[in-house]
Every structure is written in C-alpha cells, then in structure tokens.
Amino acid sequence: MDVREDALRETIRELVSFESYPGEEAAVQAWFRDHLADLGFETYEWEPEPAVLEANPSFPPVETLDLEDRPSVGGVLELGDPDAGPTVVLNGHLDVVPVDEGSWTVEPFDPRWEDGRLYGRGSLDMKSGVAACVFAALAVEARADELGLDGRIVVEGVAGEEEGGIGAATAAGKNPYPFERDAAIIAEPTDFALVVAAEGSLMKRLEVFGKSAHAARTWEGESVLPHFERIRHAFEDLERERAERVTHPLYAAYDNPWPINFGTVEAGDWASSVPSHLASEIRIGVAPQETVAEVEAEFRKRLDEVVDESEWLTEHPPTFERFSVQFEGSEVSRDEPVVERVAEAATAHGIEELVYEGFTAGTDARHYLEAGIPTVVFGAGSVDLAHQPDEHVEWDDVRLTSEIIADATAETLESY
C-alpha cells in the first residue's frame, strides 16, 4: 500500500527534534496527540497507573519511579463496522536514551535528511518506527472500503519504554480504550527480522564489606577487592555454564545468550585507606523460558558457595538485592495470525531470507503478551545502532517498513 512519503519524512523529523528523555516525554506526546488528531485519528491519552505498576513484578516500588506528567498517546481509526472486526495495535515508544554530545558529529536533536539518511537521537530507536505505523494505518484506511475491512487500527506512542515499559505496562494492565485489542505489531528496529522472543533481565546490587586500615599497614585491614573478584569469577563461571545448559533455538547463534554485566563497581573512599566497602550493580540475562526468580536463585546459590568458602565473608556476609526493573522473557508462536501476516507481507515486499529472531534485550511486547495480546516485533534498521553516537535511519528502510506493516495490518484485519 502506498504511504504518504513526504508527510512520513516530515513526521519523523519533527519527532526526532524533541529531546524526550525518560521523564521528559510530555512535549513530544502533546505534539504527537495533536498530529494524530490533525490526521483524522480519534485520540486517547493515559498516564502511568501506580496500582498497575505496583502489581507488575517488573517494576520496583512505585515511590522510586518518576511517574508524574508522563502521558502515552493512542490514535484510533475505525474501519467499516468497527465492532464486526478485530483491533490491531501498532506500537512504539517516544522516549529516548540520554546523549553524550561530545561523541556525536552532528546535533542529536537538530535532525536533517541527507543522502537518504536521517541522523538524530531516536531516529532509529524508535521514532521512525512510530511514524511508519501512523502512515501504515492511514494507508490501510484509504483502502478499507475497497478491501471491505472492518475493525480498528490503534497507533500508540508510549512513554517510559527505556525504563521497563511504563506506558505500555499501564496500557496492557488497564486498557485505556473502550474496546478490546486482538493483536499488536511493535516497530522496533529489527533489520526486517521477525522478533518472536525476547530475553528477560534480572538487576541486582551486590555489596561486599571489609575493614578499613591505613595504607601503610594494609595487613590490619581487610580489602573488599579480593572478595569481590572471587564472587565475580564465580558468577562468570555460572554465566558460561548457563550458556551451555540453558538453550533456545532462536538464541543458538549467540556464544553468550544470557550474559552477566557488572555495569558499575564502586569501592573505597581514599587512596591511602584499605577499601572496606564495594557496591556493584549487575544485569543478568534471563532466557524466554525462565523466570526471574529461578535465575536469581541460581546466582544466590553460587554467591552462598563463595561465602561458605571464606571465613571473612561468612562473618561479614555480602548483600545481594534487587533494584530497578526486572522482567521475564517473552515469546509468541510463529503460528499466530499477526506473525504470519507480517511474514507474508515482508516476503511480498522482497525480504527474501525471512529471519525469525530472539532479542537479547527486552521490548514492550512482553506487556501485551502478558495481557493475552499476540504481539510481534518488526521494523527498520539494526538495533546495533541504537543508543549509539550518530544514531541514524535509512529512508528506504523506513518507507519499506511502513508498507510492510500496512499490508500486514490489512491482512490481519481480514484474517480474524
């Protein structure tokens, strides 16, 4: 289906111009809501719902979250007899990760199309995907009578995806619309692969305790560093064991499918003192078929083994507590109609080697899947460029994504 190319390009450029860091999405969401209304969508808006997030095991206590003035927006097109057909959700997030401007060669929030490419923070991840969904929906609407389509298309721009999916979790847990939702496509950058599984994540804070002493008499203290190194090596051994033992066909190509990352390590407070305290924040991968609790128990057991081998750690046990966002992995069957329709549309548009893939990161798909809404992730560009300096997206890929999503949406409406 044809999309309005000039309008699509300008919509992406406008979206990327907003500095919509987590917690600062209100301005871009207001623009997006007005833009949808101008294009003929009926708009809905919702704020994060503390009760919904409190009940969701993905999130830490709601008092630790920034939930004020973080709207998400949905635009609805009704086709034919809307109650006689299904509702297809086309989803994307409008928050972006922070920028280290010193590492960019262009202005991250002054986007310009040059040589078929748009540079800017969020151009790839994933404001181009959101815009592609808008114009895919309009392309379907333009041919709805000709095709005899009934149902609804919802285009969502949600907040807080980079913080665990605050907007999507609220929408999944407390439907903001006066109708049910039957299927969803999330236009994250997948390089035209169909992402039907995603890894989960366990976030833990490790604290190790020692004894301070003057650096000239180190033997009177107890440095935390050797103890931390033993723990780190034990966890990395477990990481290697899990890579061999915990298998999934969509992750067979990864040498290290469920990685552990010691993202921060802080120890000591003075060069002339033995370091007596160390804190490390750790991210641990969770396979789609595992629970966060199962993986947490494995690492807790391995930590206990290290502690049992050390008289000092036995008497001064480390703490190992959750922090931030936790989430299970997710997976959708390839046999779901929405997955099959995206696959068929991609093939029809020349994607010759169709790939089904598992993401090594999470997406908002898990929230909709947990709500019983079959969801597939599919979009333009490589996720390898996401969160990087000089993030960019190729125009030809965006246009093709919008056309594929339009055809897949129309076929999904027909197939239910």
GROMACS .gro file of C-alpha atoms in nm:
model
  416
    1MET     CA    1   0.000   0.000   0.000
    2ASP     CA    2   0.120   0.348  -0.080
    3VAL     CA    3   0.222   0.572   0.210
    4ARG     CA    4   0.239   0.949   0.206
    5GLU     CA    5   0.615   0.977   0.175
    6ASP     CA    6   0.670   1.349   0.225
    7ALA     CA    7   0.441   1.358   0.529
    8LEU     CA    8   0.611   1.050   0.674
    9ARG     CA    9   0.957   1.205   0.636
   10GLU     CA   10   0.844   1.530   0.799
   11THR     CA   11   0.672   1.346   1.086
   12ILE     CA   12   0.992   1.158   1.170
   13ARG     CA   13   1.195   1.478   1.156
   14GLU     CA   14   0.954   1.656   1.392
   15LEU     CA   15   0.951   1.368   1.640
   16VAL     CA   16   1.330   1.345   1.648
   17SER     CA   17   1.358   1.719   1.720
   18PHE     CA   18   1.214   1.665   2.070
   19GLU     CA   19   1.461   1.597   2.350
   20SER     CA   20   1.233   1.334   2.501
   21TYR     CA   21   1.450   1.175   2.767
   22PRO     CA   22   1.279   0.944   3.019
   23GLY     CA   23   1.060   1.160   3.239
   24GLU     CA   24   1.059   1.438   2.979
   25GLU     CA   25   0.817   1.294   2.722
   26ALA     CA   26   0.526   1.535   2.777
   27ALA     CA   27   0.615   1.779   2.497
   28VAL     CA   28   0.664   1.517   2.226
   29GLN     CA   29   0.349   1.336   2.337
   30ALA     CA   30   0.145   1.656   2.317
   31TRP     CA   31   0.274   1.717   1.964
   32PHE     CA   32   0.205   1.356   1.868
   33ARG     CA   33  -0.151   1.368   2.004
   34ASP     CA   34  -0.227   1.686   1.808
   35HIS     CA   35  -0.065   1.543   1.495
   36LEU     CA   36  -0.276   1.229   1.514
   37ALA     CA   37  -0.590   1.439   1.557
   38ASP     CA   38  -0.498   1.650   1.255
   39LEU     CA   39  -0.460   1.329   1.051
   40GLY     CA   40  -0.808   1.211   1.146
   41PHE     CA   41  -0.740   0.979   1.439
   42GLU     CA   42  -0.957   0.977   1.748
   43THR     CA   43  -0.705   1.023   2.030
   44TYR     CA   44  -0.671   0.877   2.377
   45GLU     CA   45  -0.423   0.963   2.646
   46TRP     CA   46  -0.323   0.787   2.967
   47GLU     CA   47  -0.079   0.849   3.249
   48PRO     CA   48   0.117   0.579   3.433
   49GLU     CA   49  -0.113   0.397   3.675
   50PRO     CA   50   0.066   0.336   4.008
   51ALA     CA   51  -0.163   0.048   4.109
   52VAL     CA   52  -0.100  -0.132   3.780
   53LEU     CA   53   0.276  -0.089   3.805
   54GLU     CA   54   0.279  -0.187   4.173
   55ALA     CA   55   0.111  -0.515   4.081
   56ASN     CA   56   0.358  -0.579   3.799
   57PRO     CA   57   0.667  -0.771   3.921
   58SER     CA   58   0.878  -0.598   3.658
   59PHE     CA   59   0.886  -0.272   3.849
   60PRO     CA   60   1.044  -0.161   4.176
   61PRO     CA   61   0.825   0.013   4.436
   62VAL     CA   62   0.633   0.289   4.261
   63GLU     CA   63   0.764   0.552   4.502
   64THR     CA   64   1.104   0.504   4.338
   65LEU     CA   65   0.965   0.574   3.990
   66ASP     CA   66   0.916   0.910   3.822
   67LEU     CA   67   0.553   0.887   3.710
   68GLU     CA   68   0.438   1.249   3.703
   69ASP     CA   69   0.342   1.409   3.370
   70ARG     CA   70   0.442   1.112   3.154
   71PRO     CA   71   0.149   1.066   2.915
   72SER     CA   72   0.120   0.799   2.650
   73VAL     CA   73  -0.098   0.854   2.345
   74GLY     CA   74  -0.310   0.631   2.124
   75GLY     CA   75  -0.481   0.722   1.798
   76VAL     CA   76  -0.772   0.515   1.666
   77LEU     CA   77  -0.904   0.470   1.313
   78GLU     CA   78  -1.237   0.289   1.277
   79LEU     CA   79  -1.293   0.092   0.957
   80GLY     CA   80  -1.628  -0.025   0.818
   81ASP     CA   81  -1.824  -0.175   1.106
   82PRO     CA   82  -1.555  -0.147   1.377
   83ASP     CA   83  -1.732  -0.389   1.614
   84ALA     CA   84  -1.751  -0.656   1.344
   85GLY     CA   85  -1.373  -0.686   1.310
   86PRO     CA   86  -1.061  -0.706   1.523
   87THR     CA   87  -0.843  -0.430   1.666
   88VAL     CA   88  -0.477  -0.420   1.563
   89VAL     CA   89  -0.236  -0.213   1.771
   90LEU     CA   90   0.071  -0.057   1.606
   91ASN     CA   91   0.302   0.047   1.886
   92GLY     CA   92   0.624   0.233   1.950
   93HIS     CA   93   0.790   0.440   2.220
   94LEU     CA   94   0.877   0.809   2.207
   95ASP     CA   95   1.130   0.828   2.491
   96VAL     CA   96   1.499   0.821   2.404
   97VAL     CA   97   1.817   0.741   2.594
   98PRO     CA   98   2.049   1.024   2.700
   99VAL     CA   99   2.313   1.167   2.468
  100ASP     CA  100   2.684   1.223   2.521
  101GLU     CA  101   2.700   1.515   2.280
  102GLY     CA  102   3.078   1.517   2.277
  103SER     CA  103   3.077   1.183   2.095
  104TRP     CA  104   2.840   1.298   1.818
  105THR     CA  105   2.949   1.459   1.492
  106VAL     CA  106   2.600   1.606   1.431
  107GLU     CA  107   2.344   1.778   1.650
  108PRO     CA  108   2.136   1.495   1.802
  109PHE     CA  109   1.813   1.697   1.820
  110ASP     CA  110   1.851   1.903   1.503
  111PRO     CA  111   1.762   1.632   1.251
  112ARG     CA  112   1.805   1.671   0.878
  113TRP     CA  113   1.754   1.430   0.593
  114GLU     CA  114   2.080   1.399   0.400
  115ASP     CA  115   2.163   1.146   0.128
  116GLY     CA  116   1.868   0.927   0.219
  117ARG     CA  117   1.954   0.909   0.587
  118LEU     CA  118   1.829   1.089   0.899
  119TYR     CA  119   2.066   1.137   1.191
  120GLY     CA  120   1.941   1.212   1.540
  121ARG     CA  121   1.875   1.061   1.880
  122GLY     CA  122   1.567   0.843   1.848
  123SER     CA  123   1.572   0.838   1.468
  124LEU     CA  124   1.624   0.462   1.476
  125ASP     CA  125   1.508   0.376   1.829
  126MET     CA  126   1.231   0.431   1.758
  127LYS     CA  127   1.059   0.745   1.638
  128SER     CA  128   1.085   0.641   1.274
  129GLY     CA  129   0.902   0.321   1.368
  130VAL     CA  130   0.622   0.516   1.535
  131ALA     CA  131   0.584   0.739   1.230
  132ALA     CA  132   0.589   0.436   0.999
  133CYS     CA  133   0.299   0.295   1.200
  134VAL     CA  134   0.099   0.618   1.166
  135PHE     CA  135   0.122   0.621   0.789
  136ALA     CA  136   0.074   0.246   0.761
  137ALA     CA  137  -0.259   0.292   0.941
  138LEU     CA  138  -0.357   0.577   0.710
  139ALA     CA  139  -0.269   0.368   0.404
  140VAL     CA  140  -0.498   0.090   0.525
  141GLU     CA  141  -0.776   0.337   0.599
  142ALA     CA  142  -0.751   0.476   0.244
  143ARG     CA  143  -0.828   0.132   0.101
  144ALA     CA  144  -1.056  -0.003   0.373
  145ASP     CA  145  -1.379   0.031   0.174
  146GLU     CA  146  -1.220  -0.119  -0.137
  147LEU     CA  147  -1.095  -0.416   0.066
  148GLY     CA  148  -1.411  -0.448   0.273
  149LEU     CA  149  -1.229  -0.415   0.604
  150ASP     CA  150  -1.399  -0.398   0.943
  151GLY     CA  151  -1.228  -0.329   1.273
  152ARG     CA  152  -0.995  -0.077   1.428
  153ILE     CA  153  -0.631   0.027   1.400
  154VAL     CA  154  -0.466   0.182   1.705
  155VAL     CA  155  -0.135   0.366   1.674
  156GLU     CA  156   0.041   0.415   2.007
  157GLY     CA  157   0.331   0.635   2.112
  158VAL     CA  158   0.416   0.528   2.466
  159ALA     CA  159   0.638   0.673   2.738
  160GLY     CA  160   0.898   0.507   2.953
  161GLU     CA  161   0.996   0.208   2.741
  162GLU     CA  162   1.361   0.263   2.824
  163GLU     CA  163   1.268   0.232   3.192
  164GLY     CA  164   1.091  -0.101   3.161
  165GLY     CA  165   0.781  -0.006   2.965
  166ILE     CA  166   0.590   0.228   3.197
  167GLY     CA  167   0.337   0.342   2.935
  168ALA     CA  168   0.291   0.003   2.773
  169ALA     CA  169   0.260  -0.179   3.105
  170THR     CA  170  -0.016   0.060   3.207
  171ALA     CA  171  -0.197   0.017   2.875
  172ALA     CA  172  -0.167  -0.361   2.894
  173GLY     CA  173  -0.278  -0.381   3.257
  174LYS     CA  174  -0.556  -0.123   3.241
  175ASN     CA  175  -0.699  -0.092   2.890
  176PRO     CA  176  -0.731   0.280   2.806
  177TYR     CA  177  -0.976   0.213   2.522
  178PRO     CA  178  -1.348   0.123   2.522
  179PHE     CA  179  -1.279  -0.190   2.313
  180GLU     CA  180  -1.058  -0.498   2.330
  181ARG     CA  181  -0.731  -0.545   2.142
  182ASP     CA  182  -0.663  -0.855   1.934
  183ALA     CA  183  -0.307  -0.826   1.801
  184ALA     CA  184  -0.009  -0.591   1.806
  185ILE     CA  185   0.296  -0.503   1.597
  186ILE     CA  186   0.581  -0.314   1.763
  187ALA     CA  187   0.805  -0.136   1.512
  188GLU     CA  188   1.138  -0.157   1.698
  189PRO     CA  189   1.448  -0.177   1.475
  190THR     CA  190   1.492  -0.546   1.390
  191ASP     CA  191   1.662  -0.519   1.050
  192PHE     CA  192   1.348  -0.678   0.899
  193ALA     CA  193   1.370  -0.987   1.117
  194LEU     CA  194   1.055  -1.106   1.293
  195VAL     CA  195   1.137  -1.094   1.663
  196VAL     CA  196   0.917  -1.352   1.830
  197ALA     CA  197   1.113  -1.393   2.155
  198ALA     CA  198   1.295  -1.159   2.390
  199GLU     CA  199   1.533  -1.208   2.679
  200GLY     CA  200   1.439  -1.113   3.031
  201SER     CA  201   1.651  -0.922   3.280
  202LEU     CA  202   1.749  -0.951   3.645
  203MET     CA  203   1.903  -0.643   3.808
  204LYS     CA  204   2.094  -0.695   4.133
  205ARG     CA  205   2.304  -0.476   4.360
  206LEU     CA  206   2.591  -0.657   4.533
  207GLU     CA  207   2.758  -0.507   4.840
  208VAL     CA  208   3.076  -0.650   4.994
  209PHE     CA  209   3.208  -0.542   5.334
  210GLY     CA  210   3.567  -0.535   5.457
  211LYS     CA  211   3.770  -0.345   5.718
  212SER     CA  212   3.947  -0.016   5.665
  213ALA     CA  213   4.309   0.045   5.769
  214HIS     CA  214   4.592   0.284   5.688
  215ALA     CA  215   4.755   0.205   5.355
  216ALA     CA  216   5.091   0.183   5.528
  217ARG     CA  217   4.959  -0.104   5.743
  218THR     CA  218   4.732  -0.289   5.500
  219TRP     CA  219   4.761  -0.611   5.700
  220GLU     CA  220   4.546  -0.459   5.970
  221GLY     CA  221   4.257  -0.416   5.728
  222GLU     CA  222   4.051  -0.642   5.505
  223SER     CA  223   4.024  -0.526   5.144
  224VAL     CA  224   3.696  -0.595   4.970
  225LEU     CA  225   3.865  -0.631   4.631
  226PRO     CA  226   3.986  -0.995   4.653
  227HIS     CA  227   3.646  -1.100   4.786
  228PHE     CA  228   3.469  -0.921   4.502
  229GLU     CA  229   3.699  -1.082   4.247
  230ARG     CA  230   3.616  -1.429   4.379
  231ILE     CA  231   3.246  -1.350   4.352
  232ARG     CA  232   3.285  -1.204   4.004
  233HIS     CA  233   3.476  -1.508   3.877
  234ALA     CA  234   3.219  -1.742   4.031
  235PHE     CA  235   2.935  -1.554   3.858
  236GLU     CA  236   3.121  -1.559   3.525
  237ASP     CA  237   3.172  -1.935   3.563
  238LEU     CA  238   2.797  -1.969   3.614
  239GLU     CA  239   2.739  -1.750   3.309
  240ARG     CA  240   2.942  -1.994   3.096
  241GLU     CA  241   2.762  -2.294   3.245
  242ARG     CA  242   2.423  -2.138   3.171
  243ALA     CA  243   2.522  -2.062   2.810
  244GLU     CA  244   2.575  -2.437   2.759
  245ARG     CA  245   2.288  -2.567   2.973
  246VAL     CA  246   2.005  -2.320   2.904
  247THR     CA  247   1.926  -2.345   2.533
  248HIS     CA  248   1.670  -2.196   2.298
  249PRO     CA  249   1.661  -2.241   1.918
  250LEU     CA  250   1.634  -1.867   1.849
  251TYR     CA  251   1.948  -1.798   2.052
  252ALA     CA  252   2.171  -2.077   1.920
  253ALA     CA  253   2.386  -1.832   1.721
  254TYR     CA  254   2.488  -1.641   2.034
  255ASP     CA  255   2.800  -1.761   2.215
  256ASN     CA  256   2.679  -1.590   2.530
  257PRO     CA  257   2.299  -1.570   2.511
  258TRP     CA  258   2.228  -1.489   2.879
  259PRO     CA  259   2.512  -1.252   2.969
  260ILE     CA  260   2.601  -1.106   3.305
  261ASN     CA  261   2.728  -0.750   3.311
  262PHE     CA  262   2.892  -0.576   3.606
  263GLY     CA  263   2.771  -0.235   3.496
  264THR     CA  264   2.903  -0.033   3.790
  265VAL     CA  265   3.167  -0.106   4.053
  266GLU     CA  266   3.246   0.144   4.328
  267ALA     CA  267   3.493   0.069   4.607
  268GLY     CA  268   3.691   0.259   4.867
  269ASP     CA  269   3.694   0.625   4.957
  270TRP     CA  270   4.061   0.725   4.984
  271ALA     CA  271   4.383   0.619   4.813
  272SER     CA  272   4.557   0.586   5.148
  273SER     CA  273   4.296   0.360   5.305
  274VAL     CA  274   4.219  -0.009   5.260
  275PRO     CA  275   3.885  -0.026   5.075
  276SER     CA  276   3.622  -0.150   5.322
  277HIS     CA  277   3.309  -0.132   5.108
  278LEU     CA  278   3.225  -0.220   4.748
  279ALA     CA  279   2.897  -0.187   4.561
  280SER     CA  280   2.833  -0.329   4.215
  281GLU     CA  281   2.519  -0.307   4.003
  282ILE     CA  282   2.474  -0.617   3.790
  283ARG     CA  283   2.248  -0.706   3.497
  284ILE     CA  284   2.185  -1.079   3.438
  285GLY     CA  285   2.014  -1.220   3.127
  286VAL     CA  286   1.705  -1.441   3.162
  287ALA     CA  287   1.606  -1.685   2.887
  288PRO     CA  288   1.249  -1.665   2.746
  289GLN     CA  289   1.154  -1.995   2.911
  290GLU     CA  290   1.294  -1.900   3.253
  291THR     CA  291   1.157  -1.690   3.537
  292VAL     CA  292   1.348  -1.410   3.702
  293ALA     CA  293   1.310  -1.590   4.037
  294GLU     CA  294   1.472  -1.908   3.901
  295VAL     CA  295   1.775  -1.723   3.771
  296GLU     CA  296   1.801  -1.515   4.086
  297ALA     CA  297   1.807  -1.836   4.292
  298GLU     CA  298   2.092  -1.977   4.080
  299PHE     CA  299   2.311  -1.673   4.137
  300ARG     CA  300   2.218  -1.656   4.505
  301LYS     CA  301   2.326  -2.019   4.546
  302ARG     CA  302   2.657  -1.953   4.372
  303LEU     CA  303   2.718  -1.649   4.595
  304ASP     CA  304   2.643  -1.858   4.903
  305GLU     CA  305   2.903  -2.113   4.790
  306VAL     CA  306   3.169  -1.840   4.769
  307VAL     CA  307   3.069  -1.710   5.111
  308ASP     CA  308   3.088  -2.059   5.265
  309GLU     CA  309   3.448  -2.092   5.145
  310SER     CA  310   3.556  -1.768   5.317
  311GLU     CA  311   3.575  -1.718   5.693
  312TRP     CA  312   3.562  -1.340   5.645
  313LEU     CA  313   3.256  -1.344   5.417
  314THR     CA  314   3.081  -1.591   5.646
  315GLU     CA  315   3.124  -1.348   5.935
  316HIS     CA  316   3.055  -1.041   5.717
  317PRO     CA  317   2.805  -1.165   5.456
  318PRO     CA  318   2.756  -0.965   5.135
  319THR     CA  319   2.413  -0.832   5.046
  320PHE     CA  320   2.258  -0.918   4.710
  321GLU     CA  321   1.935  -0.727   4.649
  322ARG     CA  322   1.716  -0.643   4.351
  323PHE     CA  323   1.700  -0.288   4.222
  324SER     CA  324   1.546  -0.112   3.923
  325VAL     CA  325   1.335  -0.303   3.669
  326GLN     CA  326   1.310  -0.681   3.647
  327PHE     CA  327   1.129  -0.866   3.373
  328GLU     CA  328   1.065  -1.213   3.240
  329GLY     CA  329   1.147  -1.311   2.886
  330SER     CA  330   0.863  -1.336   2.637
  331GLU     CA  331   0.772  -1.538   2.330
  332VAL     CA  332   0.492  -1.557   2.075
  333SER     CA  333   0.410  -1.851   1.847
  334ARG     CA  334   0.500  -1.822   1.480
  335ASP     CA  335   0.152  -1.961   1.410
  336GLU     CA  336  -0.024  -1.653   1.547
  337PRO     CA  337  -0.208  -1.478   1.260
  338VAL     CA  338  -0.034  -1.144   1.318
  339VAL     CA  339   0.308  -1.312   1.295
  340GLU     CA  340   0.211  -1.498   0.979
  341ARG     CA  341   0.071  -1.181   0.818
  342VAL     CA  342   0.389  -0.982   0.885
  343ALA     CA  343   0.594  -1.268   0.743
  344GLU     CA  344   0.379  -1.283   0.429
  345ALA     CA  345   0.391  -0.907   0.379
  346ALA     CA  346   0.768  -0.896   0.424
  347THR     CA  347   0.812  -1.173   0.167
  348ALA     CA  348   0.578  -0.997  -0.076
  349HIS     CA  349   0.790  -0.681  -0.045
  350GLY     CA  350   1.113  -0.858  -0.133
  351ILE     CA  351   1.253  -0.972   0.202
  352GLU     CA  352   1.384  -1.294   0.052
  353GLU     CA  353   1.553  -1.452   0.353
  354LEU     CA  354   1.292  -1.425   0.624
  355VAL     CA  355   1.450  -1.450   0.970
  356TYR     CA  356   1.280  -1.530   1.299
  357GLU     CA  357   1.489  -1.397   1.582
  358GLY     CA  358   1.521  -1.375   1.957
  359PHE     CA  359   1.622  -1.038   2.101
  360THR     CA  360   1.891  -1.032   2.368
  361ALA     CA  361   1.712  -0.735   2.521
  362GLY     CA  362   1.356  -0.674   2.635
  363THR     CA  363   1.079  -0.493   2.448
  364ASP     CA  364   0.731  -0.371   2.533
  365ALA     CA  365   0.597  -0.682   2.358
  366ARG     CA  366   0.610  -0.870   2.687
  367HIS     CA  367   0.347  -0.645   2.844
  368TYR     CA  368   0.097  -0.706   2.564
  369LEU     CA  369   0.175  -1.077   2.555
  370GLU     CA  370   0.115  -1.099   2.930
  371ALA     CA  371  -0.224  -0.935   2.866
  372GLY     CA  372  -0.310  -1.204   2.612
  373ILE     CA  373  -0.249  -0.989   2.302
  374PRO     CA  374  -0.038  -1.172   2.037
  375THR     CA  375   0.249  -0.938   1.953
  376VAL     CA  376   0.536  -0.943   1.704
  377VAL     CA  377   0.829  -0.700   1.682
  378PHE     CA  378   0.935  -0.589   1.334
  379GLY     CA  379   1.096  -0.276   1.195
  380ALA     CA  380   1.366  -0.091   1.004
  381GLY     CA  381   1.734  -0.065   1.085
  382SER     CA  382   1.973  -0.257   1.306
  383VAL     CA  383   1.939  -0.245   1.683
  384ASP     CA  384   2.321  -0.238   1.688
  385LEU     CA  385   2.298   0.134   1.607
  386ALA     CA  386   2.052   0.207   1.887
  387HIS     CA  387   2.182   0.410   2.183
  388GLN     CA  388   2.495   0.489   1.982
  389PRO     CA  389   2.653   0.822   1.883
  390ASP     CA  390   2.537   0.944   1.540
  391GLU     CA  391   2.229   0.720   1.557
  392HIS     CA  392   2.057   0.720   1.217
  393VAL     CA  393   1.798   0.551   1.000
  394GLU     CA  394   1.780   0.489   0.624
  395TRP     CA  395   1.479   0.640   0.446
  396ASP     CA  396   1.433   0.343   0.213
  397ASP     CA  397   1.412   0.111   0.514
  398VAL     CA  398   1.153   0.328   0.688
  399ARG     CA  399   0.936   0.352   0.377
  400LEU     CA  400   0.954  -0.022   0.326
  401THR     CA  401   0.869  -0.087   0.690
  402SER     CA  402   0.560   0.131   0.666
  403GLU     CA  403   0.444  -0.050   0.352
  404ILE     CA  404   0.501  -0.394   0.505
  405ILE     CA  405   0.319  -0.300   0.827
  406ALA     CA  406   0.032  -0.155   0.623
  407ASP     CA  407  -0.013  -0.476   0.424
  408ALA     CA  408   0.030  -0.694   0.732
  409THR     CA  409  -0.230  -0.488   0.920
  410ALA     CA  410  -0.482  -0.513   0.637
  411GLU     CA  411  -0.430  -0.888   0.609
  412THR     CA  412  -0.459  -0.927   0.987
  413LEU     CA  413  -0.790  -0.740   0.986
  414GLU     CA  414  -0.914  -0.975   0.713
  415SER     CA  415  -0.790  -1.294   0.879
  416TYR     CA  416  -0.960  -1.266   1.219
   0.00000   0.00000   0.00000
